[in-house]
PDB file of C-alpha atoms in Angstrom:
ATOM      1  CA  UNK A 161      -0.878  -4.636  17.717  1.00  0.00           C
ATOM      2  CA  UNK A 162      -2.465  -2.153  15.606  1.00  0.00           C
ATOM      3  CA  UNK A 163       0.215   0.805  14.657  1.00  0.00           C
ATOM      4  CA  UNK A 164      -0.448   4.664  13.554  1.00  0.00           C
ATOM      5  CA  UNK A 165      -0.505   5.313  10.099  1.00  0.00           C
ATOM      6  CA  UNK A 166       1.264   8.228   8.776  1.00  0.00           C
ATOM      7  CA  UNK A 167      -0.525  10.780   6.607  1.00  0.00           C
ATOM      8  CA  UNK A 168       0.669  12.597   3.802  1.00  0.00           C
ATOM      9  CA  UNK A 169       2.287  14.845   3.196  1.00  0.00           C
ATOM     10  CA  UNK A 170       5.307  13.286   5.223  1.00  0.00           C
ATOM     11  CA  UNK A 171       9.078  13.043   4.210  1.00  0.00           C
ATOM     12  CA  UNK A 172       9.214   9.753   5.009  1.00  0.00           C
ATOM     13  CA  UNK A 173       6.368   7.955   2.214  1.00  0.00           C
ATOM     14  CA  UNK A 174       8.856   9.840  -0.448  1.00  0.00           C
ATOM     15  CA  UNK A 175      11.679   7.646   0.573  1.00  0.00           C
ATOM     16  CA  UNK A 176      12.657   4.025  -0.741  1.00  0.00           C
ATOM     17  CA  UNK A 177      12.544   1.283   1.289  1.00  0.00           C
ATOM     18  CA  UNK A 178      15.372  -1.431   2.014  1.00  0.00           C
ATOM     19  CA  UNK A 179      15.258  -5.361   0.677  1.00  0.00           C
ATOM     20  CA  UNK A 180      14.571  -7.501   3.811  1.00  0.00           C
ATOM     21  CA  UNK A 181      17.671  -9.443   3.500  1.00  0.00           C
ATOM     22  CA  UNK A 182      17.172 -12.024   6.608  1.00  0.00           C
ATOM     23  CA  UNK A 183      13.355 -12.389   7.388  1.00  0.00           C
ATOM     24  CA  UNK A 184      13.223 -12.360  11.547  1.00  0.00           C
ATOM     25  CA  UNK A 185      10.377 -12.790  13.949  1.00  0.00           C
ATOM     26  CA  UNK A 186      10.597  -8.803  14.561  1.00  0.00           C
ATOM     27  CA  UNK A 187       9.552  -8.741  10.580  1.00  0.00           C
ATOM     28  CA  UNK A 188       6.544 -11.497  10.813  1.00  0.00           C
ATOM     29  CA  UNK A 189       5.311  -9.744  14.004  1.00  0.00           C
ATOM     30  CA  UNK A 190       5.505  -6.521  11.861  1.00  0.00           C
ATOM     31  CA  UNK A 191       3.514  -8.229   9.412  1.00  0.00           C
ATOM     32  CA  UNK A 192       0.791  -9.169  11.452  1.00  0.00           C
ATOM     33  CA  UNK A 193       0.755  -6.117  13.344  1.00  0.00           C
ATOM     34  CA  UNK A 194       0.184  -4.599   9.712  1.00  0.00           C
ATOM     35  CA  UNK A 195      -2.517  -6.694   8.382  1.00  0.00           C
ATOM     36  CA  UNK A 196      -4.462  -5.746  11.819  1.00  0.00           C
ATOM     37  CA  UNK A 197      -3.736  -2.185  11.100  1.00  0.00           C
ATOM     38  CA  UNK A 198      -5.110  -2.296   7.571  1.00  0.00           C
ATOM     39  CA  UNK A 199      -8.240  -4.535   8.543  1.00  0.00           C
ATOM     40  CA  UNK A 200      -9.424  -1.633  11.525  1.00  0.00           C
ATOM     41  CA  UNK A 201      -8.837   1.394   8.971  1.00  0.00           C
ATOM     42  CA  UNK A 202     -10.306  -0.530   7.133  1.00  0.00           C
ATOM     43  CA  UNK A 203      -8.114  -0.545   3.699  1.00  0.00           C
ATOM     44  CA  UNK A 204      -7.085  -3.748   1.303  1.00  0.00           C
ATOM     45  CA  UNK A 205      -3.276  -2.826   1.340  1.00  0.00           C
ATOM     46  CA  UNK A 206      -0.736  -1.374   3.630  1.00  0.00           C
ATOM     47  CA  UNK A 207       3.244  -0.714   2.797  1.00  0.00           C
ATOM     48  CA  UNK A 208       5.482  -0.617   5.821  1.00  0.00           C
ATOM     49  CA  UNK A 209       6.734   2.740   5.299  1.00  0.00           C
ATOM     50  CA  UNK A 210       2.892   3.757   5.683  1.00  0.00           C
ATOM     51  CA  UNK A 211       3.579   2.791   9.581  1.00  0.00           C
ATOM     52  CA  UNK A 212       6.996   3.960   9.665  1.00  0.00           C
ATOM     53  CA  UNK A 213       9.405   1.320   8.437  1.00  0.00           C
ATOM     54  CA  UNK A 214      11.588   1.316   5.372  1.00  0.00           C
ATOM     55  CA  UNK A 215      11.466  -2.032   4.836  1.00  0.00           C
ATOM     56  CA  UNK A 216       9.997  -3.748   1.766  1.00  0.00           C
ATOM     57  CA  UNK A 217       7.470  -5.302   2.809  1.00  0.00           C
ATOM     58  CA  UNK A 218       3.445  -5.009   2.022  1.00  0.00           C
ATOM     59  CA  UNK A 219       0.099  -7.094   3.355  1.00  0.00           C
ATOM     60  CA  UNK A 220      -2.741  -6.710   1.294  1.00  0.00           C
ATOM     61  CA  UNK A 221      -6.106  -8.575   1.560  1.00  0.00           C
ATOM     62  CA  UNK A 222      -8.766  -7.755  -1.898  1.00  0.00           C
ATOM     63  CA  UNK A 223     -11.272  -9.886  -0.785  1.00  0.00           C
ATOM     64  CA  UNK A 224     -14.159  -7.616  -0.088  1.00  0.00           C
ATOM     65  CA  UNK A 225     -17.519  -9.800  -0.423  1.00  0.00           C
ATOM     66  CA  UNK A 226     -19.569 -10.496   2.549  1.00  0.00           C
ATOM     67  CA  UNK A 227     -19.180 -13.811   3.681  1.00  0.00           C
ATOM     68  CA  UNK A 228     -16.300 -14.431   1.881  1.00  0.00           C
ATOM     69  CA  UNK A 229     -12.752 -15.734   3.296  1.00  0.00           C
ATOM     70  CA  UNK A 230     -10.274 -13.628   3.702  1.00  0.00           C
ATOM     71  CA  UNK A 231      -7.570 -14.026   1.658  1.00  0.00           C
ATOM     72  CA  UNK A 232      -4.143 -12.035   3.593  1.00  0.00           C
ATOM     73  CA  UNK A 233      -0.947 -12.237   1.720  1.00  0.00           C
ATOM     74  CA  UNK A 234       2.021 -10.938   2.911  1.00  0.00           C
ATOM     75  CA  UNK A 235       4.995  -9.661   0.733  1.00  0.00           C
ATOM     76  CA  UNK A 236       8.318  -9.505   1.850  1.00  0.00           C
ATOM     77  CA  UNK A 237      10.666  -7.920  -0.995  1.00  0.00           C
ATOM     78  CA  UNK A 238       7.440  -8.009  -3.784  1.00  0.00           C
ATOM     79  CA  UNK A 239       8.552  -7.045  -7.381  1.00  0.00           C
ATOM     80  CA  UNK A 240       6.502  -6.836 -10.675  1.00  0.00           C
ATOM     81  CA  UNK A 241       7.949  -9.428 -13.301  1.00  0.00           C
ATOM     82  CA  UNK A 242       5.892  -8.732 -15.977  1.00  0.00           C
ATOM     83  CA  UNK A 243       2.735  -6.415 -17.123  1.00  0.00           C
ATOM     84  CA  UNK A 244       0.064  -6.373 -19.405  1.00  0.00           C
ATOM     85  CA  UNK A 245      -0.284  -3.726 -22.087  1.00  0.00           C
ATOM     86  CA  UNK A 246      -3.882  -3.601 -21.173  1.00  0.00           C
ATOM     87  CA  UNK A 247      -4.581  -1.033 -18.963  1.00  0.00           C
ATOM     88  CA  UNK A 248      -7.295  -0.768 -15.866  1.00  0.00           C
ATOM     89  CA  UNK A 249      -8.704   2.306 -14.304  1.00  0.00           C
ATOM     90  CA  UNK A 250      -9.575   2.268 -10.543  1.00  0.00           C
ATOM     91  CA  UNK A 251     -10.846   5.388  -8.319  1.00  0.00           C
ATOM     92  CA  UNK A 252      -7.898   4.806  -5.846  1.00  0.00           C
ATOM     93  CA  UNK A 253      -7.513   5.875  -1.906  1.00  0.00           C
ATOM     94  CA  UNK A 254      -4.973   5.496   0.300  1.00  0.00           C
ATOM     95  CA  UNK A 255      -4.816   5.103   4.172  1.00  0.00           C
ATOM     96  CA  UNK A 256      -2.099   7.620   4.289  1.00  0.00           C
ATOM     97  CA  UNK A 257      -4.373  10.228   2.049  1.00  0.00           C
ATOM     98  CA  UNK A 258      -7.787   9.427   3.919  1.00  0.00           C
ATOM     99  CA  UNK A 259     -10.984  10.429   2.144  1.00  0.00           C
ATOM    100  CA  UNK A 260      -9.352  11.338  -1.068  1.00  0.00           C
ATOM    101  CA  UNK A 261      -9.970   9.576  -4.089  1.00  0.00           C
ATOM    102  CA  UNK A 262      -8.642   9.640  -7.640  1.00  0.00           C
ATOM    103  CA  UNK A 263      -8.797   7.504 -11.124  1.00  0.00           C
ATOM    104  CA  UNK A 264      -5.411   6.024 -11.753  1.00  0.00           C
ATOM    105  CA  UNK A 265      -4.424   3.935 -14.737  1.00  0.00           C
ATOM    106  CA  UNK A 266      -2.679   1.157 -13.887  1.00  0.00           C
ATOM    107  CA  UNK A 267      -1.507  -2.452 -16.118  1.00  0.00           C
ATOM    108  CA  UNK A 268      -4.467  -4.424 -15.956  1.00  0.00           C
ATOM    109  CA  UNK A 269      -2.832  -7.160 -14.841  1.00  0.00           C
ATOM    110  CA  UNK A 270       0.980  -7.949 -13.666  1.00  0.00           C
ATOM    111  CA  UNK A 271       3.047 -11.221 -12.281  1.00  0.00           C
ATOM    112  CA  UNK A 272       4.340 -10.573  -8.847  1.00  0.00           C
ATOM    113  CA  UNK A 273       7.435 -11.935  -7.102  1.00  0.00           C
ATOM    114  CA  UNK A 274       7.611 -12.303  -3.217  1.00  0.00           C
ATOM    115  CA  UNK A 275       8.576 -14.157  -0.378  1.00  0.00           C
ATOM    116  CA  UNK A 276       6.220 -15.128   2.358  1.00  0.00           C
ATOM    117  CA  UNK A 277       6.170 -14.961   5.913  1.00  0.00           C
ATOM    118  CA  UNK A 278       7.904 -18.265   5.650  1.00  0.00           C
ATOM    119  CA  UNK A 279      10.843 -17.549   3.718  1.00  0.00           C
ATOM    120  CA  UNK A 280       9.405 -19.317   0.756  1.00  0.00           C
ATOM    121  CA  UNK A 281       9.472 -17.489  -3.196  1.00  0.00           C
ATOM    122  CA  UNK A 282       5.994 -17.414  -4.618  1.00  0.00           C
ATOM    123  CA  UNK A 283       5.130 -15.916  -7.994  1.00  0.00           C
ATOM    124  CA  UNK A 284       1.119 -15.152  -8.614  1.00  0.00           C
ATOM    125  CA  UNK A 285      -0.280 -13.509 -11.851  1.00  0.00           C
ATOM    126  CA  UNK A 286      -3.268 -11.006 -10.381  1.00  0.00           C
ATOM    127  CA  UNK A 287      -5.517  -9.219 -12.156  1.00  0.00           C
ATOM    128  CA  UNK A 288      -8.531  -6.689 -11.209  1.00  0.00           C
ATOM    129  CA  UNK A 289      -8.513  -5.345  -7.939  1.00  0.00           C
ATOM    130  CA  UNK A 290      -5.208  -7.386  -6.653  1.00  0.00           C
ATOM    131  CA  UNK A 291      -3.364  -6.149  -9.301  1.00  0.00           C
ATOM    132  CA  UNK A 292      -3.894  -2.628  -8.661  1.00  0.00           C
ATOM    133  CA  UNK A 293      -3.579  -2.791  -5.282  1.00  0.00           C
ATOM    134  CA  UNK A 294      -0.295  -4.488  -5.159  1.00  0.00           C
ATOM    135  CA  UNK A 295       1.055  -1.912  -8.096  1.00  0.00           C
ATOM    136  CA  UNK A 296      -0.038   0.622  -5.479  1.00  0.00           C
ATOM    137  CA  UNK A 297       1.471  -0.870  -2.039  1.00  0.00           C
ATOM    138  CA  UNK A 298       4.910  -1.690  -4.141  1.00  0.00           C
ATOM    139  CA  UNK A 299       4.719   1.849  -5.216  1.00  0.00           C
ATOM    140  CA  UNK A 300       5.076   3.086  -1.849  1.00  0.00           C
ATOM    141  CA  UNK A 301       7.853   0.879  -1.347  1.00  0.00           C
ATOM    142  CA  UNK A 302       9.457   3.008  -3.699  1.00  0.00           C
ATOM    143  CA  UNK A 303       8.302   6.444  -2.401  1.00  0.00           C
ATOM    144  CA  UNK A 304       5.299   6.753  -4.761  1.00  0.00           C
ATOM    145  CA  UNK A 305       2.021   7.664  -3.962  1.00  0.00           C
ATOM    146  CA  UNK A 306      -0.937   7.263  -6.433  1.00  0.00           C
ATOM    147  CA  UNK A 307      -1.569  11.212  -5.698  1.00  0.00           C
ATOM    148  CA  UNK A 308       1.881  11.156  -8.213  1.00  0.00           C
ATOM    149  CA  UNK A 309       0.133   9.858 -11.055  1.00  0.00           C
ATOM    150  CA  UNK A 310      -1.929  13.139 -10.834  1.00  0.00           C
ATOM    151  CA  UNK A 311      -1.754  16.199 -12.735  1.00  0.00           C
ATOM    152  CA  UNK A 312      -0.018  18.673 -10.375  1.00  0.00           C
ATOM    153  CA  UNK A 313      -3.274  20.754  -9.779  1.00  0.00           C
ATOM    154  CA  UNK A 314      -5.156  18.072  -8.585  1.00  0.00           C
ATOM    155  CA  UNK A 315      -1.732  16.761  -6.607  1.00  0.00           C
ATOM    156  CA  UNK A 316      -1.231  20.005  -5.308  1.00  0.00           C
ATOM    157  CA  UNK A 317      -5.622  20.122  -3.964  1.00  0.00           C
ATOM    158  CA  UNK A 318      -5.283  16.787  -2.115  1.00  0.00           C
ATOM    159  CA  UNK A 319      -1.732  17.804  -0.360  1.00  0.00           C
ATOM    160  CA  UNK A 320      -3.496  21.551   1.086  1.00  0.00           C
ATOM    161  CA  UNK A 321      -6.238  19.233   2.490  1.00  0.00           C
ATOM    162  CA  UNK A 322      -3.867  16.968   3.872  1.00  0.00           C
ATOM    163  CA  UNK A 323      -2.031  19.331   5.442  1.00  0.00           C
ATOM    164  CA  UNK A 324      -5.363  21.120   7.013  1.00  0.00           C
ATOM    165  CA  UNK A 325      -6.421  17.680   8.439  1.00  0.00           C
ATOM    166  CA  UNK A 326      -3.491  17.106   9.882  1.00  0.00           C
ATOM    167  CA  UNK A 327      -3.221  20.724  11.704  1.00  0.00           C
ATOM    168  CA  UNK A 328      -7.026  19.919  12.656  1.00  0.00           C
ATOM    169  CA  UNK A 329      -5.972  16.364  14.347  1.00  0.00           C
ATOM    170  CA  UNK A 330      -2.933  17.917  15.960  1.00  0.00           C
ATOM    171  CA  UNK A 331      -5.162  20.519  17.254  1.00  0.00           C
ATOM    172  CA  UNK A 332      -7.801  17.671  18.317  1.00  0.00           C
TER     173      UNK A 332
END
């Protein structure tokens, strides 16, 4: 079931989410409900608080060539173990920011704790794409967007055109 995604700015991507302590079939249907949410936007990553829920969990999916399998991973409770000193810059978005963009530099690659849908601990190294989207989804897990890594002008541009779309929609 595909759920609405909230748009910044919104008091509620600024909080931090809670550790799934006991993974239930409310949570794995709220995973899947997720990973159909981000594949209609369409968007490679999606934090539950993006929909709502302060729970720490994310579903991401990087894999954007044509013909190419999909590769969904869901994160219950991810955390970053370790970081390169090598940085990456990507033009990030965000399906709570629609049609704004930014460069954000981010470790180039990072090793990533999580447990599945499951119940099972995995650990993956990920670099490229995967690595700066899950820096990015786990930031919102913690109330960060990538608008935040902004200077404040720029910040301050993208939240006055948030807030006009969303009088526009709410007007719509």
């Amino acid at each position: 079931m595909k759920r609405p995604i909230i748009l910044h700015p919104d008091p509620r991507l600024k909080k931090t989410a809670d550790a799934v302590s006991d993974l239930s079939d409310e949570l794995r249907r709220l995973a899947d409900d997720m990973l159909e949410t981000m594949y209609d936007a369409p968007g490679i990553g999606l934090a539950a608080p993006q929909v709502g829920v302060l729970t720490r969990l994310i579903v991401l999916d990087c894999v954007k060539e044509e013909g190419e399998a999909h590769r969904p991973l869901i994160m219950f409770n991810p955390e970053v173990l370790a970081s390169s000193d090598e940085l990456n810059t990507y033009e990030e978005g965000c399906l709570s920011i629609p049609e704004q963009f930014a460069d954000v530099t981010r470790p180039a690659e990072v090793e990533v704790r999580w447990i599945d849908r499951d119940g099972k601990e995995r650990i993956e190294g990920m670099d490229g794409l995967w690595a700066t989207c899950v820096q990015h989804e786990i930031d919102h897990l913690d109330g960060k967007l990538f608008i935040d890594y902004l200077k404040p002008l720029k910040r301050q541009l993208i939240t006055r055109k948030m807030q006009k779309l969303k009088r526009e929609r709410a007007r719509a």
